[in-house]
GROMACS .gro file of C-alpha atoms in nm:
model
  292
    1UNK     CA    1   2.220   0.421  -1.901
    2UNK     CA    2   2.489   0.709  -1.917
    3UNK     CA    3   2.659   0.831  -1.582
    4UNK     CA    4   2.512   1.168  -1.636
    5UNK     CA    5   2.140   1.005  -1.652
    6UNK     CA    6   2.220   0.721  -1.362
    7UNK     CA    7   2.341   1.067  -1.176
    8UNK     CA    8   2.016   1.238  -1.236
    9UNK     CA    9   1.791   0.941  -1.095
   10UNK     CA   10   2.048   0.939  -0.787
   11UNK     CA   11   1.993   1.325  -0.734
   12UNK     CA   12   1.606   1.250  -0.798
   13UNK     CA   13   1.615   0.976  -0.500
   14UNK     CA   14   1.795   1.181  -0.286
   15UNK     CA   15   1.537   1.466  -0.311
   16UNK     CA   16   1.262   1.213  -0.220
   17UNK     CA   17   1.437   1.122   0.146
   18UNK     CA   18   1.267   1.399   0.395
   19UNK     CA   19   1.469   1.546   0.651
   20UNK     CA   20   1.202   1.551   0.985
   21UNK     CA   21   1.462   1.789   1.166
   22UNK     CA   22   1.529   2.044   0.893
   23UNK     CA   23   1.174   1.994   0.762
   24UNK     CA   24   1.357   1.956   0.391
   25UNK     CA   25   1.470   1.687   0.161
   26UNK     CA   26   1.810   1.537   0.213
   27UNK     CA   27   2.139   1.713   0.128
   28UNK     CA   28   2.426   1.534  -0.064
   29UNK     CA   29   2.597   1.577   0.273
   30UNK     CA   30   2.316   1.365   0.439
   31UNK     CA   31   2.330   1.128   0.123
   32UNK     CA   32   2.660   1.093   0.194
   33UNK     CA   33   2.667   1.021   0.576
   34UNK     CA   34   2.393   0.774   0.526
   35UNK     CA   35   2.554   0.584   0.241
   36UNK     CA   36   2.899   0.605   0.378
   37UNK     CA   37   3.081   0.778   0.132
   38UNK     CA   38   3.210   1.148   0.111
   39UNK     CA   39   3.018   1.467  -0.023
   40UNK     CA   40   3.284   1.490  -0.297
   41UNK     CA   41   3.201   1.122  -0.406
   42UNK     CA   42   2.826   1.192  -0.402
   43UNK     CA   43   2.868   1.510  -0.594
   44UNK     CA   44   3.041   1.333  -0.863
   45UNK     CA   45   2.807   1.073  -0.909
   46UNK     CA   46   2.501   1.326  -0.931
   47UNK     CA   47   2.720   1.521  -1.184
   48UNK     CA   48   2.757   1.195  -1.412
   49UNK     CA   49   3.190   1.237  -1.322
   50UNK     CA   50   3.225   0.923  -1.095
   51UNK     CA   51   3.397   0.670  -1.314
   52UNK     CA   52   3.359   0.388  -1.066
   53UNK     CA   53   3.050   0.280  -0.938
   54UNK     CA   54   3.182  -0.008  -0.760
   55UNK     CA   55   2.993  -0.275  -0.563
   56UNK     CA   56   3.078  -0.077  -0.196
   57UNK     CA   57   2.914   0.227  -0.352
   58UNK     CA   58   2.588   0.124  -0.514
   59UNK     CA   59   2.538  -0.106  -0.180
   60UNK     CA   60   2.561   0.216   0.065
   61UNK     CA   61   2.324   0.437  -0.205
   62UNK     CA   62   2.086   0.131  -0.217
   63UNK     CA   63   2.102   0.113   0.184
   64UNK     CA   64   2.068   0.482   0.203
   65UNK     CA   65   1.750   0.494  -0.019
   66UNK     CA   66   1.593   0.160   0.158
   67UNK     CA   67   1.550   0.027  -0.188
   68UNK     CA   68   1.344  -0.324  -0.196
   69UNK     CA   69   1.441  -0.630  -0.389
   70UNK     CA   70   1.340  -0.500  -0.735
   71UNK     CA   71   1.404  -0.142  -0.680
   72UNK     CA   72   1.805  -0.265  -0.616
   73UNK     CA   73   1.771  -0.472  -0.918
   74UNK     CA   74   1.693  -0.154  -1.136
   75UNK     CA   75   1.931   0.049  -0.956
   76UNK     CA   76   2.247  -0.184  -1.039
   77UNK     CA   77   2.134  -0.259  -1.372
   78UNK     CA   78   2.131   0.112  -1.424
   79UNK     CA   79   2.484   0.157  -1.291
   80UNK     CA   80   2.616  -0.059  -1.571
   81UNK     CA   81   2.536   0.165  -1.820
   82UNK     CA   82   2.336  -0.094  -2.043
   83UNK     CA   83   2.034   0.117  -2.217
   84UNK     CA   84   1.685  -0.045  -2.282
   85UNK     CA   85   1.764  -0.028  -2.637
   86UNK     CA   86   2.051  -0.288  -2.569
   87UNK     CA   87   1.807  -0.538  -2.386
   88UNK     CA   88   1.624  -0.636  -2.690
   89UNK     CA   89   1.802  -0.825  -2.965
   90UNK     CA   90   1.773  -0.616  -3.305
   91UNK     CA   91   1.605  -0.904  -3.483
   92UNK     CA   92   1.265  -0.836  -3.251
   93UNK     CA   93   1.167  -0.472  -3.272
   94UNK     CA   94   0.958  -0.275  -3.026
   95UNK     CA   95   0.683  -0.249  -3.222
   96UNK     CA   96   0.722  -0.645  -3.246
   97UNK     CA   97   0.666  -0.692  -2.879
   98UNK     CA   98   0.401  -0.441  -2.842
   99UNK     CA   99   0.211  -0.624  -3.104
  100UNK     CA  100   0.252  -0.955  -2.967
  101UNK     CA  101   0.115  -0.831  -2.627
  102UNK     CA  102  -0.145  -0.647  -2.774
  103UNK     CA  103  -0.272  -1.007  -2.929
  104UNK     CA  104  -0.254  -1.161  -2.619
  105UNK     CA  105  -0.443  -0.908  -2.411
  106UNK     CA  106  -0.707  -0.909  -2.716
  107UNK     CA  107  -0.778  -1.275  -2.633
  108UNK     CA  108  -0.750  -1.351  -2.276
  109UNK     CA  109  -1.054  -1.483  -2.113
  110UNK     CA  110  -0.988  -1.283  -1.798
  111UNK     CA  111  -0.969  -0.919  -1.663
  112UNK     CA  112  -0.646  -0.804  -1.766
  113UNK     CA  113  -0.456  -0.486  -1.856
  114UNK     CA  114  -0.172  -0.378  -1.986
  115UNK     CA  115   0.073  -0.099  -1.859
  116UNK     CA  116   0.392   0.116  -1.943
  117UNK     CA  117   0.669   0.178  -1.689
  118UNK     CA  118   0.493   0.503  -1.537
  119UNK     CA  119   0.143   0.262  -1.519
  120UNK     CA  120  -0.024   0.476  -1.736
  121UNK     CA  121  -0.287   0.239  -1.873
  122UNK     CA  122  -0.232   0.129  -2.264
  123UNK     CA  123  -0.546  -0.089  -2.261
  124UNK     CA  124  -0.769  -0.303  -2.102
  125UNK     CA  125  -1.006  -0.563  -2.171
  126UNK     CA  126  -1.376  -0.559  -2.129
  127UNK     CA  127  -1.383  -0.830  -1.857
  128UNK     CA  128  -1.163  -0.589  -1.677
  129UNK     CA  129  -1.398  -0.305  -1.705
  130UNK     CA  130  -1.694  -0.526  -1.580
  131UNK     CA  131  -1.508  -0.678  -1.296
  132UNK     CA  132  -1.407  -0.335  -1.171
  133UNK     CA  133  -1.759  -0.201  -1.278
  134UNK     CA  134  -1.579   0.080  -1.462
  135UNK     CA  135  -1.738   0.214  -1.763
  136UNK     CA  136  -1.519   0.338  -2.080
  137UNK     CA  137  -1.618   0.701  -2.034
  138UNK     CA  138  -1.486   0.686  -1.703
  139UNK     CA  139  -1.169   0.577  -1.831
  140UNK     CA  140  -1.180   0.833  -2.109
  141UNK     CA  141  -1.241   1.082  -1.853
  142UNK     CA  142  -0.936   1.034  -1.655
  143UNK     CA  143  -0.743   1.007  -1.962
  144UNK     CA  144  -0.852   1.378  -2.046
  145UNK     CA  145  -0.709   1.496  -1.685
  146UNK     CA  146  -0.351   1.619  -1.633
  147UNK     CA  147  -0.217   1.248  -1.460
  148UNK     CA  148  -0.416   1.057  -1.763
  149UNK     CA  149  -0.559   0.680  -1.723
  150UNK     CA  150  -0.306   0.562  -1.464
  151UNK     CA  151  -0.312   0.274  -1.261
  152UNK     CA  152  -0.202   0.439  -0.942
  153UNK     CA  153  -0.423   0.751  -1.002
  154UNK     CA  154  -0.720   0.566  -1.040
  155UNK     CA  155  -0.669   0.320  -0.709
  156UNK     CA  156  -0.583   0.644  -0.516
  157UNK     CA  157  -0.859   0.914  -0.599
  158UNK     CA  158  -1.079   0.959  -0.322
  159UNK     CA  159  -1.425   0.861  -0.377
  160UNK     CA  160  -1.313   0.683  -0.719
  161UNK     CA  161  -1.472   0.400  -0.828
  162UNK     CA  162  -1.209   0.130  -0.764
  163UNK     CA  163  -1.193   0.206  -0.385
  164UNK     CA  164  -1.577   0.177  -0.386
  165UNK     CA  165  -1.551  -0.149  -0.548
  166UNK     CA  166  -1.246  -0.299  -0.385
  167UNK     CA  167  -1.395  -0.230  -0.053
  168UNK     CA  168  -1.159  -0.404   0.241
  169UNK     CA  169  -0.924  -0.518  -0.038
  170UNK     CA  170  -0.824  -0.196  -0.126
  171UNK     CA  171  -0.531  -0.146   0.099
  172UNK     CA  172  -0.325  -0.415   0.031
  173UNK     CA  173  -0.410  -0.413  -0.329
  174UNK     CA  174  -0.325  -0.043  -0.344
  175UNK     CA  175   0.005  -0.111  -0.119
  176UNK     CA  176   0.104  -0.393  -0.355
  177UNK     CA  177   0.077  -0.161  -0.687
  178UNK     CA  178   0.267   0.089  -0.531
  179UNK     CA  179   0.561  -0.129  -0.449
  180UNK     CA  180   0.535  -0.223  -0.808
  181UNK     CA  181   0.529   0.162  -0.897
  182UNK     CA  182   0.852   0.216  -0.755
  183UNK     CA  183   1.037  -0.024  -0.901
  184UNK     CA  184   0.879   0.008  -1.223
  185UNK     CA  185   0.962   0.383  -1.224
  186UNK     CA  186   1.314   0.382  -1.060
  187UNK     CA  187   1.493   0.422  -1.394
  188UNK     CA  188   1.267   0.738  -1.485
  189UNK     CA  189   1.241   0.907  -1.145
  190UNK     CA  190   1.406   1.203  -1.304
  191UNK     CA  191   1.190   1.284  -1.603
  192UNK     CA  192   0.883   1.522  -1.616
  193UNK     CA  193   0.647   1.241  -1.657
  194UNK     CA  194   0.745   1.105  -1.316
  195UNK     CA  195   0.724   1.432  -1.169
  196UNK     CA  196   0.385   1.515  -1.311
  197UNK     CA  197   0.266   1.193  -1.146
  198UNK     CA  198   0.444   1.241  -0.820
  199UNK     CA  199   0.261   1.582  -0.795
  200UNK     CA  200  -0.061   1.489  -0.872
  201UNK     CA  201  -0.043   1.169  -0.637
  202UNK     CA  202   0.067   1.374  -0.339
  203UNK     CA  203  -0.229   1.579  -0.345
  204UNK     CA  204  -0.398   1.226  -0.242
  205UNK     CA  205  -0.484   1.173   0.146
  206UNK     CA  206  -0.343   0.827   0.105
  207UNK     CA  207  -0.037   0.853  -0.105
  208UNK     CA  208   0.222   0.921   0.125
  209UNK     CA  209   0.148   0.665   0.396
  210UNK     CA  210   0.148   0.404   0.135
  211UNK     CA  211   0.490   0.564   0.004
  212UNK     CA  212   0.649   0.524   0.310
  213UNK     CA  213   0.445   0.174   0.378
  214UNK     CA  214   0.622   0.001   0.073
  215UNK     CA  215   0.985   0.056   0.271
  216UNK     CA  216   0.862  -0.114   0.562
  217UNK     CA  217   1.016  -0.450   0.677
  218UNK     CA  218   0.797  -0.763   0.580
  219UNK     CA  219   0.663  -0.537   0.253
  220UNK     CA  220   0.957  -0.653   0.042
  221UNK     CA  221   0.839  -0.658  -0.333
  222UNK     CA  222   1.038  -0.992  -0.390
  223UNK     CA  223   0.767  -1.138  -0.637
  224UNK     CA  224   0.515  -1.041  -0.881
  225UNK     CA  225   0.279  -1.267  -0.755
  226UNK     CA  226  -0.034  -1.114  -0.616
  227UNK     CA  227  -0.275  -1.316  -0.436
  228UNK     CA  228  -0.597  -1.140  -0.260
  229UNK     CA  229  -0.944  -1.259  -0.151
  230UNK     CA  230  -1.207  -1.006  -0.033
  231UNK     CA  231  -1.571  -0.911  -0.083
  232UNK     CA  232  -1.586  -0.721  -0.392
  233UNK     CA  233  -1.860  -0.432  -0.392
  234UNK     CA  234  -2.022  -0.546  -0.698
  235UNK     CA  235  -1.954  -0.913  -0.700
  236UNK     CA  236  -1.933  -1.061  -0.368
  237UNK     CA  237  -1.640  -1.292  -0.234
  238UNK     CA  238  -1.354  -1.323  -0.476
  239UNK     CA  239  -1.029  -1.474  -0.480
  240UNK     CA  240  -0.774  -1.414  -0.758
  241UNK     CA  241  -0.399  -1.391  -0.790
  242UNK     CA  242  -0.266  -1.117  -1.047
  243UNK     CA  243   0.026  -1.264  -1.271
  244UNK     CA  244   0.238  -0.958  -1.402
  245UNK     CA  245   0.416  -1.054  -1.698
  246UNK     CA  246   0.723  -0.821  -1.797
  247UNK     CA  247   0.786  -0.788  -2.194
  248UNK     CA  248   1.111  -0.603  -2.287
  249UNK     CA  249   1.150  -0.328  -2.520
  250UNK     CA  250   1.379  -0.062  -2.646
  251UNK     CA  251   1.097   0.166  -2.497
  252UNK     CA  252   1.125   0.043  -2.137
  253UNK     CA  253   0.898  -0.282  -2.015
  254UNK     CA  254   0.546  -0.390  -2.097
  255UNK     CA  255   0.343  -0.504  -1.811
  256UNK     CA  256   0.078  -0.696  -1.885
  257UNK     CA  257  -0.134  -0.787  -1.576
  258UNK     CA  258  -0.385  -1.093  -1.578
  259UNK     CA  259  -0.640  -1.206  -1.304
  260UNK     CA  260  -0.641  -1.601  -1.268
  261UNK     CA  261  -0.916  -1.730  -1.007
  262UNK     CA  262  -0.820  -1.929  -0.695
  263UNK     CA  263  -1.171  -2.074  -0.636
  264UNK     CA  264  -1.491  -2.214  -0.826
  265UNK     CA  265  -1.672  -1.897  -0.743
  266UNK     CA  266  -1.436  -1.662  -0.873
  267UNK     CA  267  -1.356  -1.889  -1.174
  268UNK     CA  268  -1.733  -1.872  -1.239
  269UNK     CA  269  -1.724  -1.494  -1.218
  270UNK     CA  270  -1.441  -1.468  -1.475
  271UNK     CA  271  -1.622  -1.712  -1.741
  272UNK     CA  272  -1.917  -1.478  -1.713
  273UNK     CA  273  -1.688  -1.155  -1.750
  274UNK     CA  274  -1.514  -1.303  -2.058
  275UNK     CA  275  -1.810  -1.327  -2.226
  276UNK     CA  276  -1.815  -0.959  -2.219
  277UNK     CA  277  -1.483  -0.971  -2.371
  278UNK     CA  278  -1.383  -0.853  -2.748
  279UNK     CA  279  -1.139  -0.630  -2.869
  280UNK     CA  280  -0.884  -0.458  -2.618
  281UNK     CA  281  -0.963  -0.105  -2.585
  282UNK     CA  282  -0.669   0.138  -2.602
  283UNK     CA  283  -0.660   0.389  -2.346
  284UNK     CA  284  -0.275   0.567  -2.377
  285UNK     CA  285  -0.060   0.578  -2.679
  286UNK     CA  286   0.274   0.369  -2.679
  287UNK     CA  287   0.568   0.451  -2.636
  288UNK     CA  288   0.507   0.776  -2.381
  289UNK     CA  289   0.727   1.062  -2.526
  290UNK     CA  290   0.914   1.019  -2.216
  291UNK     CA  291   1.038   0.669  -2.283
  292UNK     CA  292   1.213   0.756  -2.640
   0.00000   0.00000   0.00000
């Protein structure tokens, strides 16, 4: 990632911080104070003019932004100027990566879906639709909106079907997904697509609470394993772990989330839902134009 782009991300992260005294986002002076830097250094970083981004500077910024473990990993990787395209060997093209992941989604005998770094849902299998009691028509309707068929939007939408079927399991699931989304989108905070999603989500009553809670101590996203046990609105008691596999590509990561049962009841349910499987259903193009 170029210094200029890294600076744009830092500026975007600064504007996300809110000063309750002034009622406005942080200024460069406030960021400098919180990070233990000078205003001149912060300005140079945001303009992409700071040649040295040593550990002390990066740690100060990460601390000021209260980045979680996965967010810090993304932040430090961005500062190294390693572009996404350089992470994947030339012998394995991005289309090959996508084809392999999509083929796996096609054959999984458990609820599963595929996301891009914005959490836009690229595809789902029919077992997931059946588990969440969703219809393809509902997802196509979401796809037609400005926010699109986005995992976070679907989770947070007031009165949405997901909130109904998840019941008391909704909040821990929504919080875990928010933590993941913050890390996934960190290097894209300066893009138009992120701003579009953030604006759409800001209209939802629970958004800012979940956004803030994902930074509280005890909610660090040190693992991509998410385990849940709750009473599902359509299927009764369930217990499962969501495994999220990350596949690298030149257009950002691909995230394949698979639901793995933890008890016999949920195992039997997933076996039944697997009978509804077939070809994976495409919901969004890949890669998103913002990832090119």
